[in-house]
Amino acid sequence: AQKITQTQPGMFVQEKEAVTLDCTYDTSDPSYGLFWYKQPSSGEMIFLIYQGSYDQQNATEGRYSLNFQKARKSANLVISASQLGDSAMYFCAMREDNQGGKLIFGQGTELSVKP
Amino acid sequence: DGGITQSPKYLFRKEGQNVTLSCEQNLNHDAMYWYRQDPGQGLRLIYYSQIVNDFQKGDIAEGYSVSREKKESFPLTVTSAQKNPTAFYLCASSKYTQGYSNQPQHFGDGTRLSIL
């Protein structure tokens, strides 16, 4: 069974609008972390934001925020005020704390920002 | 500046040949990881190492080998037993602590491997 599911292979958003990228996860470990990475066409992986399973508040980092709904096992990334430079692949990943620091990645969502 | 350096950026392999991808980090991180990415796909873990002279298989270790003789270095060898090696290979590192940790993995720029 998929541990990380990103159901949107591709998304379009108008410049300056907000967009939500979906991520659901599956784990029985009570202690885990969720990460979002951005991968531009050049290939490097850029860390965006982190949410721990015990964190009481949703994480925010500049224009990025994470809509964490623990009971529903979802960790959606919200990008506010989209910019042309936000066009990239976005990956959701999970680390289960009893698994030695390994990350499990979703299949990714390709975001295209239109001018 | 601290970071992770992968070399070469592009690599071509002939049939039956072993090739080695280099990964060096100067972040003083304990843990290092190798991932494979196929076109349009997510990353899959090949091998990882939490400490020098120790490493564990990931989900797709067959046809690959690694070593961790120094904290800074974690080279990956793609052996001739790996029948479909064409992919993008990413190396990562992170601080490692037991249990709860918010340390992200930091990635190199990757190596694109192709079959001649």
PDB file of C-alpha atoms in Angstrom, chain A:
ATOM      1  CA  ALA A   1       0.000   0.000   0.000  1.00  0.00           C
ATOM      2  CA  GLN A   2       1.158   3.522  -0.762  1.00  0.00           C
ATOM      3  CA  LYS A   3       2.413   5.309   2.324  1.00  0.00           C
ATOM      4  CA  ILE A   4       2.368   8.745   0.690  1.00  0.00           C
ATOM      5  CA  THR A   5      -0.270   9.628  -1.882  1.00  0.00           C
ATOM      6  CA  GLN A   6      -0.311  12.739  -4.024  1.00  0.00           C
ATOM      7  CA  THR A   7      -3.423  12.533  -6.168  1.00  0.00           C
ATOM      8  CA  GLN A   8      -2.772  15.538  -8.423  1.00  0.00           C
ATOM      9  CA  PRO A   9      -0.232  14.711 -11.154  1.00  0.00           C
ATOM     10  CA  GLY A  10      -0.469  18.273 -12.495  1.00  0.00           C
ATOM     11  CA  MET A  11      -1.920  21.584 -11.343  1.00  0.00           C
ATOM     12  CA  PHE A  12      -2.268  25.007 -12.917  1.00  0.00           C
ATOM     13  CA  VAL A  13      -2.562  28.268 -10.994  1.00  0.00           C
ATOM     14  CA  GLN A  14      -2.750  31.882 -12.042  1.00  0.00           C
ATOM     15  CA  GLU A  15       0.095  34.120 -10.911  1.00  0.00           C
ATOM     16  CA  LYS A  16      -0.612  35.828  -7.542  1.00  0.00           C
ATOM     17  CA  GLU A  17      -3.316  33.312  -6.612  1.00  0.00           C
ATOM     18  CA  ALA A  18      -3.085  30.680  -3.873  1.00  0.00           C
ATOM     19  CA  VAL A  19      -2.864  26.966  -4.603  1.00  0.00           C
ATOM     20  CA  THR A  20      -3.204  23.823  -2.476  1.00  0.00           C
ATOM     21  CA  LEU A  21      -1.256  20.662  -3.228  1.00  0.00           C
ATOM     22  CA  ASP A  22      -2.714  17.523  -1.654  1.00  0.00           C
ATOM     23  CA  CYS A  23      -0.881  14.868   0.319  1.00  0.00           C
ATOM     24  CA  THR A  24      -2.267  11.978   2.338  1.00  0.00           C
ATOM     25  CA  TYR A  25      -0.190   9.507   4.281  1.00  0.00           C
ATOM     26  CA  ASP A  26      -0.490   6.172   6.019  1.00  0.00           C
ATOM     27  CA  THR A  27       1.401   5.177   9.145  1.00  0.00           C
ATOM     28  CA  SER A  28       0.831   3.385  12.435  1.00  0.00           C
ATOM     29  CA  ASP A  29       3.850   5.057  14.054  1.00  0.00           C
ATOM     30  CA  PRO A  30       2.616   7.754  16.502  1.00  0.00           C
ATOM     31  CA  SER A  31       5.820   9.751  15.984  1.00  0.00           C
ATOM     32  CA  TYR A  32       6.529  10.924  12.466  1.00  0.00           C
ATOM     33  CA  GLY A  33       7.386  13.968  10.415  1.00  0.00           C
ATOM     34  CA  LEU A  34       6.085  15.301   7.128  1.00  0.00           C
ATOM     35  CA  PHE A  35       8.196  17.280   4.667  1.00  0.00           C
ATOM     36  CA  TRP A  36       7.560  19.118   1.426  1.00  0.00           C
ATOM     37  CA  TYR A  37      10.260  19.533  -1.216  1.00  0.00           C
ATOM     38  CA  LYS A  38      10.352  21.524  -4.450  1.00  0.00           C
ATOM     39  CA  GLN A  39      12.188  20.170  -7.490  1.00  0.00           C
ATOM     40  CA  PRO A  40      12.737  22.670 -10.341  1.00  0.00           C
ATOM     41  CA  SER A  41      13.513  21.397 -13.828  1.00  0.00           C
ATOM     42  CA  SER A  42      17.230  21.560 -12.999  1.00  0.00           C
ATOM     43  CA  GLY A  43      16.723  18.622 -10.639  1.00  0.00           C
ATOM     44  CA  GLU A  44      17.856  19.767  -7.205  1.00  0.00           C
ATOM     45  CA  MET A  45      15.560  19.075  -4.252  1.00  0.00           C
ATOM     46  CA  ILE A  46      14.772  22.144  -2.152  1.00  0.00           C
ATOM     47  CA  PHE A  47      13.364  21.700   1.361  1.00  0.00           C
ATOM     48  CA  LEU A  48      10.290  23.897   1.928  1.00  0.00           C
ATOM     49  CA  ILE A  49       8.513  23.056   5.166  1.00  0.00           C
ATOM     50  CA  TYR A  50       8.237  20.507   7.981  1.00  0.00           C
ATOM     51  CA  GLN A  51       5.384  19.344  10.240  1.00  0.00           C
ATOM     52  CA  GLY A  52       5.863  17.004  13.184  1.00  0.00           C
ATOM     53  CA  SER A  53       3.121  14.636  14.278  1.00  0.00           C
ATOM     54  CA  TYR A  54       3.042  16.172  17.759  1.00  0.00           C
ATOM     55  CA  ASP A  55       3.047  19.783  16.597  1.00  0.00           C
ATOM     56  CA  GLN A  56      -0.072  21.569  17.748  1.00  0.00           C
ATOM     57  CA  GLN A  57       0.021  24.307  15.156  1.00  0.00           C
ATOM     58  CA  ASN A  58       0.237  24.175  11.393  1.00  0.00           C
ATOM     59  CA  ALA A  59       3.710  24.961  10.086  1.00  0.00           C
ATOM     60  CA  THR A  60       4.356  28.132   8.104  1.00  0.00           C
ATOM     61  CA  GLU A  61       7.442  29.322   6.209  1.00  0.00           C
ATOM     62  CA  GLY A  62       6.993  32.559   4.331  1.00  0.00           C
ATOM     63  CA  ARG A  63       4.507  31.940   1.491  1.00  0.00           C
ATOM     64  CA  TYR A  64       4.306  28.236   2.340  1.00  0.00           C
ATOM     65  CA  SER A  65       1.958  26.782   4.923  1.00  0.00           C
ATOM     66  CA  LEU A  66       0.990  23.255   5.752  1.00  0.00           C
ATOM     67  CA  ASN A  67      -2.642  22.343   6.393  1.00  0.00           C
ATOM     68  CA  PHE A  68      -2.134  19.423   8.777  1.00  0.00           C
ATOM     69  CA  GLN A  69      -5.223  17.338   9.569  1.00  0.00           C
ATOM     70  CA  LYS A  70      -3.941  14.482  11.697  1.00  0.00           C
ATOM     71  CA  ALA A  71      -7.202  12.559  12.016  1.00  0.00           C
ATOM     72  CA  ARG A  72      -7.619  12.554   8.246  1.00  0.00           C
ATOM     73  CA  LYS A  73      -3.892  11.828   7.732  1.00  0.00           C
ATOM     74  CA  SER A  74      -3.480  14.703   5.344  1.00  0.00           C
ATOM     75  CA  ALA A  75      -0.717  17.298   5.050  1.00  0.00           C
ATOM     76  CA  ASN A  76      -1.581  19.655   2.229  1.00  0.00           C
ATOM     77  CA  LEU A  77       0.838  22.360   1.098  1.00  0.00           C
ATOM     78  CA  VAL A  78      -0.606  25.818   0.538  1.00  0.00           C
ATOM     79  CA  ILE A  79       1.370  28.297  -1.548  1.00  0.00           C
ATOM     80  CA  SER A  80       0.065  31.839  -1.298  1.00  0.00           C
ATOM     81  CA  ALA A  81       0.559  34.559  -3.928  1.00  0.00           C
ATOM     82  CA  SER A  82       2.001  32.201  -6.548  1.00  0.00           C
ATOM     83  CA  GLN A  83       4.990  33.380  -8.557  1.00  0.00           C
ATOM     84  CA  LEU A  84       6.271  32.217 -11.934  1.00  0.00           C
ATOM     85  CA  GLY A  85       9.311  30.770 -10.163  1.00  0.00           C
ATOM     86  CA  ASP A  86       7.043  28.425  -8.226  1.00  0.00           C
ATOM     87  CA  SER A  87       6.583  26.296 -11.360  1.00  0.00           C
ATOM     88  CA  ALA A  88       8.192  22.960 -10.422  1.00  0.00           C
ATOM     89  CA  MET A  89       7.534  19.455  -9.137  1.00  0.00           C
ATOM     90  CA  TYR A  90       6.482  19.274  -5.502  1.00  0.00           C
ATOM     91  CA  PHE A  91       7.020  16.196  -3.382  1.00  0.00           C
ATOM     92  CA  CYS A  92       5.485  15.262  -0.062  1.00  0.00           C
ATOM     93  CA  ALA A  93       7.585  12.946   2.116  1.00  0.00           C
ATOM     94  CA  MET A  94       7.200  11.200   5.453  1.00  0.00           C
ATOM     95  CA  ARG A  95       9.722  10.098   8.029  1.00  0.00           C
ATOM     96  CA  GLU A  96       8.622   7.504  10.582  1.00  0.00           C
ATOM     97  CA  ASP A  97      10.711   7.895  13.709  1.00  0.00           C
ATOM     98  CA  ASN A  98      11.202   4.170  14.220  1.00  0.00           C
ATOM     99  CA  GLN A  99      12.639   3.743  10.714  1.00  0.00           C
ATOM    100  CA  GLY A 100      16.071   5.302  11.046  1.00  0.00           C
ATOM    101  CA  GLY A 101      15.541   8.673   9.428  1.00  0.00           C
ATOM    102  CA  LYS A 102      14.462   7.339   6.038  1.00  0.00           C
ATOM    103  CA  LEU A 103      12.119   9.448   3.931  1.00  0.00           C
ATOM    104  CA  ILE A 104       9.267   7.961   1.898  1.00  0.00           C
ATOM    105  CA  PHE A 105       8.280  10.133  -1.047  1.00  0.00           C
ATOM    106  CA  GLY A 106       5.040  10.563  -2.931  1.00  0.00           C
ATOM    107  CA  GLN A 107       4.846  10.587  -6.726  1.00  0.00           C
ATOM    108  CA  GLY A 108       4.843  14.354  -6.902  1.00  0.00           C
ATOM    109  CA  THR A 109       2.633  17.114  -8.303  1.00  0.00           C
ATOM    110  CA  GLU A 110       3.772  19.264 -11.210  1.00  0.00           C
ATOM    111  CA  LEU A 111       2.718  22.863 -10.611  1.00  0.00           C
ATOM    112  CA  SER A 112       2.554  25.327 -13.473  1.00  0.00           C
ATOM    113  CA  VAL A 113       2.063  29.021 -12.719  1.00  0.00           C
ATOM    114  CA  LYS A 114       0.467  31.001 -15.540  1.00  0.00           C
ATOM    115  CA  PRO A 115       1.173  34.735 -16.063  1.00  0.00           C
TER     116      PRO A 115
END
